[in-house]
Each structure stands twice: as structure tokens, then as C-alpha cells.
Tab-separated table of N, CA and C in Angstrom:
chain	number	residue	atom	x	y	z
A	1	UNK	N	-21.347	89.541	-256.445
A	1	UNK	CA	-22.624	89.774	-255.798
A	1	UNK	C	-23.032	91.241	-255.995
A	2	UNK	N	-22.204	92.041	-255.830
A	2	UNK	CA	-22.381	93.507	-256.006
A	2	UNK	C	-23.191	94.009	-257.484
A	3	UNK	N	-21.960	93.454	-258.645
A	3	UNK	CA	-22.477	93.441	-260.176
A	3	UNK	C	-23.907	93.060	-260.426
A	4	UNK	N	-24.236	91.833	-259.786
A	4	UNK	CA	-25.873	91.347	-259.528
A	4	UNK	C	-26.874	92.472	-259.061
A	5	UNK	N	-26.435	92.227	-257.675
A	5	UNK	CA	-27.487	93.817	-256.824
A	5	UNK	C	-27.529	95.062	-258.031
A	6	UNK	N	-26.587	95.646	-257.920
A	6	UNK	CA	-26.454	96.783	-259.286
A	6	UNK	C	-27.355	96.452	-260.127
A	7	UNK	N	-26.962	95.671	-260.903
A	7	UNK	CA	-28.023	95.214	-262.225
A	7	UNK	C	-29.602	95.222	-261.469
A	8	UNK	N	-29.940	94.683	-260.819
A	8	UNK	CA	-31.453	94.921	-259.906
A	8	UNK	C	-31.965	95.817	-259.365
A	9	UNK	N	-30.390	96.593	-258.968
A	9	UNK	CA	-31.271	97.692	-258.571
A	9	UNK	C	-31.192	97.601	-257.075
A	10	UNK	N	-31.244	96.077	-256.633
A	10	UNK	CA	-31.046	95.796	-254.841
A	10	UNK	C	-30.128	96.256	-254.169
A	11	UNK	N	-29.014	97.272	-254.708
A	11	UNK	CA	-28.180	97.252	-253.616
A	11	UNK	C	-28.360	97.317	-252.377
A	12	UNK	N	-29.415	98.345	-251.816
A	12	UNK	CA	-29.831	98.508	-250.473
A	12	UNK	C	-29.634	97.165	-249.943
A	13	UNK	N	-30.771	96.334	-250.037
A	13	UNK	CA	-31.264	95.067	-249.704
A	13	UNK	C	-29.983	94.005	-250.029
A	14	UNK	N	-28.899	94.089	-250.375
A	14	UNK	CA	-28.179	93.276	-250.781
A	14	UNK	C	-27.035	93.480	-249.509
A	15	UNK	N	-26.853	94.602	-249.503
A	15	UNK	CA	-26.007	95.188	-248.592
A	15	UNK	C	-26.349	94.700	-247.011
A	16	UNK	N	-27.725	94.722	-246.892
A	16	UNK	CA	-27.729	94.490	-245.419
A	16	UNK	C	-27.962	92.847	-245.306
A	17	UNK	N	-27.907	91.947	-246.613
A	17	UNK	CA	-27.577	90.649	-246.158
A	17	UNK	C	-26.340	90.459	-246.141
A	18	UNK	N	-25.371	90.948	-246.888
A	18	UNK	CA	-24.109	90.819	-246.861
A	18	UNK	C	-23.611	91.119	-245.297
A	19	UNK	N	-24.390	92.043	-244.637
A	19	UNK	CA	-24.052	92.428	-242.947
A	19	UNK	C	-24.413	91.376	-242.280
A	20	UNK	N	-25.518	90.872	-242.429
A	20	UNK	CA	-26.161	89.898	-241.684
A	20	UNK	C	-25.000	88.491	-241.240
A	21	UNK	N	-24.845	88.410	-242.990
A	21	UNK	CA	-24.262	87.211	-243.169
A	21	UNK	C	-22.918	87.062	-242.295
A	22	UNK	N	-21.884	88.393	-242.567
A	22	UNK	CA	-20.377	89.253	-241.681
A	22	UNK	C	-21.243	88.619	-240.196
A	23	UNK	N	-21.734	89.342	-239.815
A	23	UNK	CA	-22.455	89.354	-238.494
A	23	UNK	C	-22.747	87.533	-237.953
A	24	UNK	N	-23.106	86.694	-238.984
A	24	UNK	CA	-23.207	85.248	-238.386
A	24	UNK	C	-22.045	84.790	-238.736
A	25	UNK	N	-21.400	84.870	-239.453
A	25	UNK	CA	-19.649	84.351	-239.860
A	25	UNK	C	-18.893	84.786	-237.771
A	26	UNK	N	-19.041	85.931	-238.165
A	26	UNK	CA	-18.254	86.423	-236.879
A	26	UNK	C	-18.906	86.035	-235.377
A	27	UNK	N	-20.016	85.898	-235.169
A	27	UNK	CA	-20.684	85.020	-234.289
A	27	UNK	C	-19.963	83.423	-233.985
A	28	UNK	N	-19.993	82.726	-235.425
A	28	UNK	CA	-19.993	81.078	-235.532
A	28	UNK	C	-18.285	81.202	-234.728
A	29	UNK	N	-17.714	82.013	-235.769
A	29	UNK	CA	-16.237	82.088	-235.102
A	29	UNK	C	-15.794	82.266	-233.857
A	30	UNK	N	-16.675	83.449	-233.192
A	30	UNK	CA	-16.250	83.544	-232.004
A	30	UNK	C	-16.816	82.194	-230.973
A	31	UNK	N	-18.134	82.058	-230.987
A	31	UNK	CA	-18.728	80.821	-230.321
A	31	UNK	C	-17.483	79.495	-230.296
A	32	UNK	N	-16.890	79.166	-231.709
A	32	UNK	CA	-15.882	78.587	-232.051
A	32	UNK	C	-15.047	78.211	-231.325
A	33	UNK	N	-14.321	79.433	-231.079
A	33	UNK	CA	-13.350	79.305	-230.373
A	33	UNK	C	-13.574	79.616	-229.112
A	34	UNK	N	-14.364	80.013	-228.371
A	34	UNK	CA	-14.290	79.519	-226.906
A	34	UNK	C	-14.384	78.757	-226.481
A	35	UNK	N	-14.685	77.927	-227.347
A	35	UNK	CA	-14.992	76.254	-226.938
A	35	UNK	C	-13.932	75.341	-226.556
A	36	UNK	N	-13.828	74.394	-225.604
A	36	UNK	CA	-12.220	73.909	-224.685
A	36	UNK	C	-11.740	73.144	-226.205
A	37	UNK	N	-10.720	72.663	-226.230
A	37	UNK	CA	-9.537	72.141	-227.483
A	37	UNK	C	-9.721	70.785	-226.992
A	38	UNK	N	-9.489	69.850	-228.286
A	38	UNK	CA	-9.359	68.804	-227.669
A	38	UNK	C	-8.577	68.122	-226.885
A	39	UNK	N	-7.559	68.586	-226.889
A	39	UNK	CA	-6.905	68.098	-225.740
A	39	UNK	C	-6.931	68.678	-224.141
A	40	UNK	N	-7.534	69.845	-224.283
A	40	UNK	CA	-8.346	70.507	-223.197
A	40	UNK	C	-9.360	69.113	-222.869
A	41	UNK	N	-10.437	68.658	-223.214
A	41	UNK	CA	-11.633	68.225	-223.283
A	41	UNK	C	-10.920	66.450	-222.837
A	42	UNK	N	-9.769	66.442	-223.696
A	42	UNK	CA	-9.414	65.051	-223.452
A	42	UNK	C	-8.630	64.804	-221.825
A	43	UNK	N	-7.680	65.905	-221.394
A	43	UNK	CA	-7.260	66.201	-219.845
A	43	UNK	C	-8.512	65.689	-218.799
A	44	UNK	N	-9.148	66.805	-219.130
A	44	UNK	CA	-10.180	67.064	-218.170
A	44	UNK	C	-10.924	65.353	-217.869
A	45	UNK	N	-11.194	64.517	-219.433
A	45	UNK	CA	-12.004	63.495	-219.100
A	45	UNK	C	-10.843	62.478	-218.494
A	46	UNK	N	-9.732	62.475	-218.645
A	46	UNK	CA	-9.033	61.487	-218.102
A	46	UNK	C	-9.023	61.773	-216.652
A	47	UNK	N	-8.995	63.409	-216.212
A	47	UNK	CA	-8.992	63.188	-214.940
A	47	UNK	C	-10.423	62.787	-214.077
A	48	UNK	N	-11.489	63.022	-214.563
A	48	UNK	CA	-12.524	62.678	-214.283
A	48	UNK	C	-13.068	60.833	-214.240
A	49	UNK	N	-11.965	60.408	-214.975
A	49	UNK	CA	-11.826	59.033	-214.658
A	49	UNK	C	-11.697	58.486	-213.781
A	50	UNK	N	-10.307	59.400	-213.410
A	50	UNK	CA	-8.960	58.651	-212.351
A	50	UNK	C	-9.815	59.002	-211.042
A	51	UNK	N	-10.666	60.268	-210.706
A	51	UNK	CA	-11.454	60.306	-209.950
A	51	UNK	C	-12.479	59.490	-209.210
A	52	UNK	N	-12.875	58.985	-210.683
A	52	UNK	CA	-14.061	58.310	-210.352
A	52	UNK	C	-13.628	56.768	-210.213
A	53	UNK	N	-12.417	56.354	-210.615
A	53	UNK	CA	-11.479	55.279	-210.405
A	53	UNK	C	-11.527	55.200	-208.797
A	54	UNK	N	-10.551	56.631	-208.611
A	54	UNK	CA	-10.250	56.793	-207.305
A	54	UNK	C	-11.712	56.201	-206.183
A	55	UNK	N	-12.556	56.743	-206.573
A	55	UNK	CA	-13.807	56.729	-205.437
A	55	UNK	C	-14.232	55.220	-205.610
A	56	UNK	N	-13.920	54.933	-206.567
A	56	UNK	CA	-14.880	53.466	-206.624
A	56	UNK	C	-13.590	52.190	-206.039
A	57	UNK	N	-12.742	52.528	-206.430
A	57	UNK	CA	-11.904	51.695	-205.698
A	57	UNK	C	-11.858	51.923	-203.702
A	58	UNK	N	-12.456	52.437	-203.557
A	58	UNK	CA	-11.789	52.595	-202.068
A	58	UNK	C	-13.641	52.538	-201.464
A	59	UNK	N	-14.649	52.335	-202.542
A	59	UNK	CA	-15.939	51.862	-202.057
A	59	UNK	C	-16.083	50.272	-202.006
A	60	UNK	N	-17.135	49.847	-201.161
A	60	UNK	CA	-17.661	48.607	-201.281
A	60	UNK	C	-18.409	48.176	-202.340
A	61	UNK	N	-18.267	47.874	-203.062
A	61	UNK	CA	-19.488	47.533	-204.717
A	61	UNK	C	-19.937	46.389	-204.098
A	62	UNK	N	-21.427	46.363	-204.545
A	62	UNK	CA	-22.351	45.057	-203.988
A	62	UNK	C	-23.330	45.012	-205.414
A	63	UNK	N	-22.952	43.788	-205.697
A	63	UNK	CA	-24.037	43.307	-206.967
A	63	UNK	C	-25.209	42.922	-206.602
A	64	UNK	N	-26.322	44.029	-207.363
A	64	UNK	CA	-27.467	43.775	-206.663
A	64	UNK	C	-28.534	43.847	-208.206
A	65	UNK	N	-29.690	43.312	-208.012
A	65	UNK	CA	-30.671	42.890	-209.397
A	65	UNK	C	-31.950	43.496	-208.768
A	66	UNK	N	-32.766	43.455	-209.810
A	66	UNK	CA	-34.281	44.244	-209.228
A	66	UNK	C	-34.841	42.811	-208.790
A	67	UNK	N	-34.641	42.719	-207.629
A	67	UNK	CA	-35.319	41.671	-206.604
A	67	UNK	C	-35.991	42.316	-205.631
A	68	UNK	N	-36.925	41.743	-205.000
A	68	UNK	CA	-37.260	41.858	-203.738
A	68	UNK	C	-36.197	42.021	-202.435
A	69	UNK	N	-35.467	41.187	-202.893
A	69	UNK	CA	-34.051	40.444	-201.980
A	69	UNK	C	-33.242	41.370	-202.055
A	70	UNK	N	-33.088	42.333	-202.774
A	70	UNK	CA	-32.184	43.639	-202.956
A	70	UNK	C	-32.727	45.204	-202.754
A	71	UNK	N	-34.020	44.912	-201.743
A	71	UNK	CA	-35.257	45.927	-202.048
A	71	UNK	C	-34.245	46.779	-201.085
A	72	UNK	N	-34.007	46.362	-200.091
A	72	UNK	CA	-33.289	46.926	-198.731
A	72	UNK	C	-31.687	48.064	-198.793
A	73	UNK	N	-31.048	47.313	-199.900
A	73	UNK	CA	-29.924	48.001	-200.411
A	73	UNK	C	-30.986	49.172	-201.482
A	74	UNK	N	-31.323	49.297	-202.037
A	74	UNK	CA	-32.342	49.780	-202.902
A	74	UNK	C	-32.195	51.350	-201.681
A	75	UNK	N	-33.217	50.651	-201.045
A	75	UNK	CA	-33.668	51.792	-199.834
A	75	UNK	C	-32.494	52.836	-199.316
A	76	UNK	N	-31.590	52.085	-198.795
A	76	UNK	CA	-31.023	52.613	-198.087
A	76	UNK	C	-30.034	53.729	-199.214
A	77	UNK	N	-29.631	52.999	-200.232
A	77	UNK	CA	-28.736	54.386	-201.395
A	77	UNK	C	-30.174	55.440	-202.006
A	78	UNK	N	-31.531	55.287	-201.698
A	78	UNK	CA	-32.610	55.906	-201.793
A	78	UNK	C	-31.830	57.213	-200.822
A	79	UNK	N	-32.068	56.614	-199.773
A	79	UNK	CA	-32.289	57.492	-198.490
A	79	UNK	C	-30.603	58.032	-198.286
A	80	UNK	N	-29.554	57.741	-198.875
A	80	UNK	CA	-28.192	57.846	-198.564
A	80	UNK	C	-27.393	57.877	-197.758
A	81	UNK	N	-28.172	56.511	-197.325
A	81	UNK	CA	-27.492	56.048	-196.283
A	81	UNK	C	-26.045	55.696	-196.434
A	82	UNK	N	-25.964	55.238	-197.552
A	82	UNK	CA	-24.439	54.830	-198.139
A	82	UNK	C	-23.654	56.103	-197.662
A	83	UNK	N	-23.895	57.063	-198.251
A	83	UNK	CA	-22.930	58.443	-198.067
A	83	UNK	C	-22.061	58.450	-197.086
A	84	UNK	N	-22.780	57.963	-195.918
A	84	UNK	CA	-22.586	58.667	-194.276
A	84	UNK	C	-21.652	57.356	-193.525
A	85	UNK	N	-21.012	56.616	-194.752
A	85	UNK	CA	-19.958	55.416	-194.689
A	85	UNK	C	-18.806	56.107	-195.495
A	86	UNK	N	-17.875	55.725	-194.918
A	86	UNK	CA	-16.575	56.267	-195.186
A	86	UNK	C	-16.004	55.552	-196.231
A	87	UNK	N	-15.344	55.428	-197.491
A	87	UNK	CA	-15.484	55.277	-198.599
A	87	UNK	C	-16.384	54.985	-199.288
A	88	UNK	N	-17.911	54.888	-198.642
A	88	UNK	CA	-19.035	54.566	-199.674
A	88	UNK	C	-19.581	53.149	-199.775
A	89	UNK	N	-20.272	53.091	-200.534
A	89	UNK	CA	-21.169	52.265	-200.619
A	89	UNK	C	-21.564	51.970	-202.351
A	90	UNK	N	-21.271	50.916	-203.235
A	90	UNK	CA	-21.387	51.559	-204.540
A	90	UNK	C	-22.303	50.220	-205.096
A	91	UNK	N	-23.549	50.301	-205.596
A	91	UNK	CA	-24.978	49.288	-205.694
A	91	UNK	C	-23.922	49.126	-207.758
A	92	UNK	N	-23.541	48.123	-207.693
A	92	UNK	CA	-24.125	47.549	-209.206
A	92	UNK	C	-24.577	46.497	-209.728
A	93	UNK	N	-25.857	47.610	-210.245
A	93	UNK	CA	-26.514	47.286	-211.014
A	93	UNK	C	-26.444	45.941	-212.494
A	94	UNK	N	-27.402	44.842	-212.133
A	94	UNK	CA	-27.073	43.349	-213.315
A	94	UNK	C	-28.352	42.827	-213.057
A	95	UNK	N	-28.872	42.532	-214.743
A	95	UNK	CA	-30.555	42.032	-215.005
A	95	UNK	C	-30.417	40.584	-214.419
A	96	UNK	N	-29.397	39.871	-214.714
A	96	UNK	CA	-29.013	38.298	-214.432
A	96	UNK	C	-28.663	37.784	-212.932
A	97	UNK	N	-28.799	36.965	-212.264
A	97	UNK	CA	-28.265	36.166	-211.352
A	97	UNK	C	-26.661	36.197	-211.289
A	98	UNK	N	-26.470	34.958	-212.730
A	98	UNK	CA	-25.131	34.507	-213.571
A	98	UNK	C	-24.583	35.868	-213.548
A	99	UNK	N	-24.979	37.176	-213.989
A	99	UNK	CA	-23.893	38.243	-214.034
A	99	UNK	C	-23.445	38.442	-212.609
A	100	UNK	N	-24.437	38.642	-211.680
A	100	UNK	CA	-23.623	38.617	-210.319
A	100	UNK	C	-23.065	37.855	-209.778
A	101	UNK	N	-23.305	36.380	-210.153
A	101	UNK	CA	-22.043	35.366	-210.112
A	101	UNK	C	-20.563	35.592	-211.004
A	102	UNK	N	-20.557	35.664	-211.669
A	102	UNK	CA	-19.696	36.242	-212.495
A	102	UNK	C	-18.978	37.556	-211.740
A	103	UNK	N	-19.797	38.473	-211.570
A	103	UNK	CA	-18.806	39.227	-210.820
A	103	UNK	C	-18.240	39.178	-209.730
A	104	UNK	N	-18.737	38.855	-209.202
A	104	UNK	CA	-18.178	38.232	-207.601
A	104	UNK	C	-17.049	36.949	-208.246
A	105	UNK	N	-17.013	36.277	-208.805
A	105	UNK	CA	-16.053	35.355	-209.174
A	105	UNK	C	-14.976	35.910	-209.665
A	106	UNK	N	-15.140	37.035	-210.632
A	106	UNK	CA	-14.222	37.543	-210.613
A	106	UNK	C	-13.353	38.858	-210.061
A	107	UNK	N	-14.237	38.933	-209.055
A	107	UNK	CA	-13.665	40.093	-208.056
A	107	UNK	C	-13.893	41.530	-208.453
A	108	UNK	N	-14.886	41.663	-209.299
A	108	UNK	CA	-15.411	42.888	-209.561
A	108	UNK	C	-16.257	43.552	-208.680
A	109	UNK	N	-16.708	42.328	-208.143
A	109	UNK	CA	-17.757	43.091	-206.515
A	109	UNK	C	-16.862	42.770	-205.131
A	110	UNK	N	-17.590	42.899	-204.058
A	110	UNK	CA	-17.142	42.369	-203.066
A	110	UNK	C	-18.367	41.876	-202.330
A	111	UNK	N	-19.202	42.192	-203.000
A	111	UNK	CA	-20.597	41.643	-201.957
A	111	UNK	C	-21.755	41.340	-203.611
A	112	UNK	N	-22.848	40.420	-202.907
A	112	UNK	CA	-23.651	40.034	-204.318
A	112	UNK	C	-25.005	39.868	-203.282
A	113	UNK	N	-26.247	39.963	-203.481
A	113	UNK	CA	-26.932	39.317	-203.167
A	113	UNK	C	-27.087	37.909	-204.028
A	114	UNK	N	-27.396	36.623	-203.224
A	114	UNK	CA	-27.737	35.666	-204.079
A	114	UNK	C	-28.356	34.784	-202.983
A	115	UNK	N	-28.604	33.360	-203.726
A	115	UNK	CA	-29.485	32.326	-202.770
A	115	UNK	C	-28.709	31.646	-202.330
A	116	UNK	N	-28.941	30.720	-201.296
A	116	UNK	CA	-27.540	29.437	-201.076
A	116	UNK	C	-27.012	28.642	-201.573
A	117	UNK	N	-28.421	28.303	-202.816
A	117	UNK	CA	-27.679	27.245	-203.959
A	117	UNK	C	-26.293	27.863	-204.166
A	118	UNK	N	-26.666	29.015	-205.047
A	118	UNK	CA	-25.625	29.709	-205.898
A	118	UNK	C	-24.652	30.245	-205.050
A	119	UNK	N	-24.764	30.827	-203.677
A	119	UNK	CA	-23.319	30.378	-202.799
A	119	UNK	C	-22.544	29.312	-202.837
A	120	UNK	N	-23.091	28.230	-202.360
A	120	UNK	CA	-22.455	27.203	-202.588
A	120	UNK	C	-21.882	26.654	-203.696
A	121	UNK	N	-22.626	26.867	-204.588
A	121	UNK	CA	-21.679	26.730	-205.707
A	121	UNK	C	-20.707	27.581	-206.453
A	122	UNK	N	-20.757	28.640	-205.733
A	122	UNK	CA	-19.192	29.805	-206.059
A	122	UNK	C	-18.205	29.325	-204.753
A	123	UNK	N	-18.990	28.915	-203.950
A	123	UNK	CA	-17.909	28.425	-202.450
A	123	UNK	C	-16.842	26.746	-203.407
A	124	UNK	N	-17.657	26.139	-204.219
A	124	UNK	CA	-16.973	24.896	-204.867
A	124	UNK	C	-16.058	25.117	-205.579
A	125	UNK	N	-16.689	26.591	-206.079
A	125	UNK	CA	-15.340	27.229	-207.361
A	125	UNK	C	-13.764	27.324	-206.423
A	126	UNK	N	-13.486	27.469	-205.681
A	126	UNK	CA	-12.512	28.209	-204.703
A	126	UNK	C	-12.603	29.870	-203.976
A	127	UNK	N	-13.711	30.038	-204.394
A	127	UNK	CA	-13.888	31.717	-203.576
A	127	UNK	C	-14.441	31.237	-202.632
A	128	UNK	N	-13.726	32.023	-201.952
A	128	UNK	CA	-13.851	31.981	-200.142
A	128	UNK	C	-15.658	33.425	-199.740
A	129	UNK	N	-16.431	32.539	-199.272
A	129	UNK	CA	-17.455	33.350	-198.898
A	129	UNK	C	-17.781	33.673	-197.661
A	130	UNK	N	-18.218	34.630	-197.210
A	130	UNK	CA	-18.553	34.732	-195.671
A	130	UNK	C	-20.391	35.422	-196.252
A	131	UNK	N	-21.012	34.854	-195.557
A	131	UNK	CA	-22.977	34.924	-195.283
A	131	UNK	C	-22.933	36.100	-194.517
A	132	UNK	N	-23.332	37.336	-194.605
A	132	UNK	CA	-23.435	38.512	-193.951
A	132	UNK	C	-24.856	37.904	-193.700
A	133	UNK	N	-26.201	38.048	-194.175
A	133	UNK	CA	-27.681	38.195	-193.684
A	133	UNK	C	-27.917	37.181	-194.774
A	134	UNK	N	-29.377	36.505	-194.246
A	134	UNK	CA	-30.181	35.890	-195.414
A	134	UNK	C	-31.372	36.485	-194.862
A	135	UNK	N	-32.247	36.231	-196.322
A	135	UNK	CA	-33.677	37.296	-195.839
A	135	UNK	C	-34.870	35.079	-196.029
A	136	UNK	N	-35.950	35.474	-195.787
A	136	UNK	CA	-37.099	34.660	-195.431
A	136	UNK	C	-37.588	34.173	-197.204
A	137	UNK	N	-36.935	34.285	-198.137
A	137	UNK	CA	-37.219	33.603	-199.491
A	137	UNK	C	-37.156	32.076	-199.682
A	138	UNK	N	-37.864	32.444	-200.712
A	138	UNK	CA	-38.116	30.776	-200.862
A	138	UNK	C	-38.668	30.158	-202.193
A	139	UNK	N	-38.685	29.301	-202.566
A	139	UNK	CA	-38.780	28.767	-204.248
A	139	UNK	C	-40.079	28.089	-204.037
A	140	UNK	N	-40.770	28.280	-205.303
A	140	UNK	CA	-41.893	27.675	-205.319
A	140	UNK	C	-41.827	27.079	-206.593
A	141	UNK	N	-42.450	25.532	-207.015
A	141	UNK	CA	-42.541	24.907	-207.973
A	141	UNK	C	-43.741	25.315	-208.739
A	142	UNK	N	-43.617	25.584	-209.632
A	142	UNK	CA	-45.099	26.248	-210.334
A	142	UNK	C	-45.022	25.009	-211.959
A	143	UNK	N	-46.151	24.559	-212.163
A	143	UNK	CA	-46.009	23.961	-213.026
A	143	UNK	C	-47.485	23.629	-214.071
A	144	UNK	N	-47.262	24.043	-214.928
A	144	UNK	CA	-48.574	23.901	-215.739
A	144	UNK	C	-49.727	22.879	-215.684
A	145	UNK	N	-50.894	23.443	-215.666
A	145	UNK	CA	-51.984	22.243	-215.353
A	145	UNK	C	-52.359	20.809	-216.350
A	146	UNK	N	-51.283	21.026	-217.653
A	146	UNK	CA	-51.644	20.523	-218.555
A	146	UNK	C	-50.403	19.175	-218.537
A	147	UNK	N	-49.488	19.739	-217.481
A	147	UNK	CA	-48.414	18.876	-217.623
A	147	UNK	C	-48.485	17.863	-216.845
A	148	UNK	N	-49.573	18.043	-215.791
A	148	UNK	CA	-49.995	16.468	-214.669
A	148	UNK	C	-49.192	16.718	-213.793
A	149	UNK	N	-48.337	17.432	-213.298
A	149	UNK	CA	-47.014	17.026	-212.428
A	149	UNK	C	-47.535	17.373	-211.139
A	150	UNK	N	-47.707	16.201	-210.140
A	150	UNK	CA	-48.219	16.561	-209.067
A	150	UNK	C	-46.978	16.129	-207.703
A	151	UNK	N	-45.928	15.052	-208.087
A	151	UNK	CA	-44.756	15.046	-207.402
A	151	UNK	C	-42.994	15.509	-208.032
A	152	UNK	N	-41.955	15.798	-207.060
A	152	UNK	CA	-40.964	16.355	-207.657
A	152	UNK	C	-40.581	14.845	-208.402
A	153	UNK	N	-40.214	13.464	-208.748
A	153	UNK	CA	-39.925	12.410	-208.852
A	153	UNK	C	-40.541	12.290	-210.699
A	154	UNK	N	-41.609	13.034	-210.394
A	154	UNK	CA	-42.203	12.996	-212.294
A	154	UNK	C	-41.973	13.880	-213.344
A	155	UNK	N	-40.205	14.990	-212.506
A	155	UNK	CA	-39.826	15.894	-213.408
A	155	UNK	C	-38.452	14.801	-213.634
A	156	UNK	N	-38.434	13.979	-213.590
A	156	UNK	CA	-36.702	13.596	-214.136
A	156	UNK	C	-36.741	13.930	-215.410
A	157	UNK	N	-37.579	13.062	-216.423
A	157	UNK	CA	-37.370	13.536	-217.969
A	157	UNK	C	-37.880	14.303	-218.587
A	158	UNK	N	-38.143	15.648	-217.617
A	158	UNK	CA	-38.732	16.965	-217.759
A	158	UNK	C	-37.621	17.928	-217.673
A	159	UNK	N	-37.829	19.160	-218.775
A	159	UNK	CA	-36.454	20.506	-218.593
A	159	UNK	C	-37.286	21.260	-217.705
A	160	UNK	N	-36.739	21.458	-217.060
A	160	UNK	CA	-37.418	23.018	-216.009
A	160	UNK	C	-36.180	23.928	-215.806
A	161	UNK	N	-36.603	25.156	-215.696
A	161	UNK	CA	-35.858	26.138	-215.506
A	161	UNK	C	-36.456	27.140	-214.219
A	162	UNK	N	-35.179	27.787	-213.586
A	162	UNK	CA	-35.615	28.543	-212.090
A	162	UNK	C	-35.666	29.578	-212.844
A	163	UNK	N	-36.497	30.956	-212.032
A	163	UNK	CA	-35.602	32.195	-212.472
A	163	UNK	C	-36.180	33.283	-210.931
């Protein structure tokens, strides 16, 4: 690089990129290495696990969906109310019904909102349920104007689906 500059004539100008350059080398390096090691980085996240292990095991988890029917749990981890309970209070979150059946079946929750159908039919599975509250919901048959259906008796060889 020098032989170059020389020949041009740049040394000046050559010289103070060559500093520049020293100057970001020795920057990148130092930034470098202050940075935690991976096994620094890997400690730290395992314990941040076992933590968060720790807290969630000794909370109540309640499977709850963006319902109306779940507006109330909603509110209250709004307002944190949960907090001011002694191991907590822990809302998870599922787009599906079936996923909060599912979890509650398999003991990933301890509480679900759901309807009575779908109680009862996790009560058939062998899980033992106890009814804390039911709220004032209710199903409505909605059915297209094109389809005639004016009694429940004229859906037998009809698919319908709830949701």
C-alpha cells in the first residue's frame, strides 16, 4: 500500500486511512470482546428458564380465547389483579376451543373457560371437573335464507358447524 501511495504521491492521504482503518479494527475488537461468551449467554438463559419454570409452576394457568366469556379474566390481568394473589395468576393464551380442551385434558392448565357441552364431554373423558362460575351465553342457530331451514328436525342431512 505504501509503494502505491509513493508512486501517487498520496502518502499524506493514504496514511490517515490506514489510521482510520487501525482505529475501526481496534474499535470492532474491543466492542468484541466485551460482549458475554457463549457459555456466559447460555448460563444466564438456562437460568432464566428455571425461573420462569419456577413462577409458572407454582401459578394457576387458565386457558382463555378472545371471547366475550374470557373478557373478565382479560380485565382483571389488565388491571393486575392477578399480582396481588400469591403465586399468581397465569392467562394462556389459544385461538381454538379444541386447544383449550386439549389442554386442560392434558393438564397443562388447571382452569379453561368453556361451555357445558364441552365440559361434559371432557367430564366423559375421565377428568374430574369442578364449575367455578358460568356467565349468561347462549347459541344461536343462524342459517342461510337460501337454505329454507325453518325447524331444528330439517338439519339431519345437513353439515353444520358451531364456532
Amino acid at each position: 500500500m505504501n509503494l502505491f501511495c509513493s508512486l501517487l504521491g498520496l502518502h499524506y492521504l493514504c496514511t490517515l486511512i490506514m489510521k482510520k482503518i487501525f482505529y475501526v479494527i481496534i474499535t470492532l475488537l474491543l466492542l468484541i470482546a466485551c460482549g458475554q461468551s457463549y457459555e456466559e449467554t447460555k448460563r444466564q438463559n438456562r437460568q432464566q428458564r428455571r425461573e420462569a419454570m419456577r413462577k409458572d409452576s407454582a401459578a394457576l394457568k387458565i386457558a382463555v380465547m378472545p371471547t366475550l366469556d374470557c373478557l373478565p379474566l382479560y380485565v382483571a390481568e389488565y388491571y393486575q389483579l392477578f399480582d396481588t394473589i400469591n403465586g399468581g395468576v397465569r392467562l394462556k393464551y389459544f385461538k381454538a376451543q379444541i386447544d383449550c380442551d386439549t389442554a386442560i385434558e392434558r393438564q397443562r392448565v388447571e382452569g379453561s373457560v368453556t361451555d357445558l357441552v364441552r365440559a361434559l364431554r371432557i367430564a366423559k373423558k375421565g377428568m374430574p371437573l369442578r364449575y367455578v362460575a358460568a356467565t349468561n351465553s347462549y347459541w344461536q342457530l343462524i342459517a342461510n335464507h337460501n337454505s329454507r331451514i325453518h325447524q331444528l328436525k330439517q338439519l339431519d342431512d345437513k353439515t353444520s358447524e358451531t364456532a
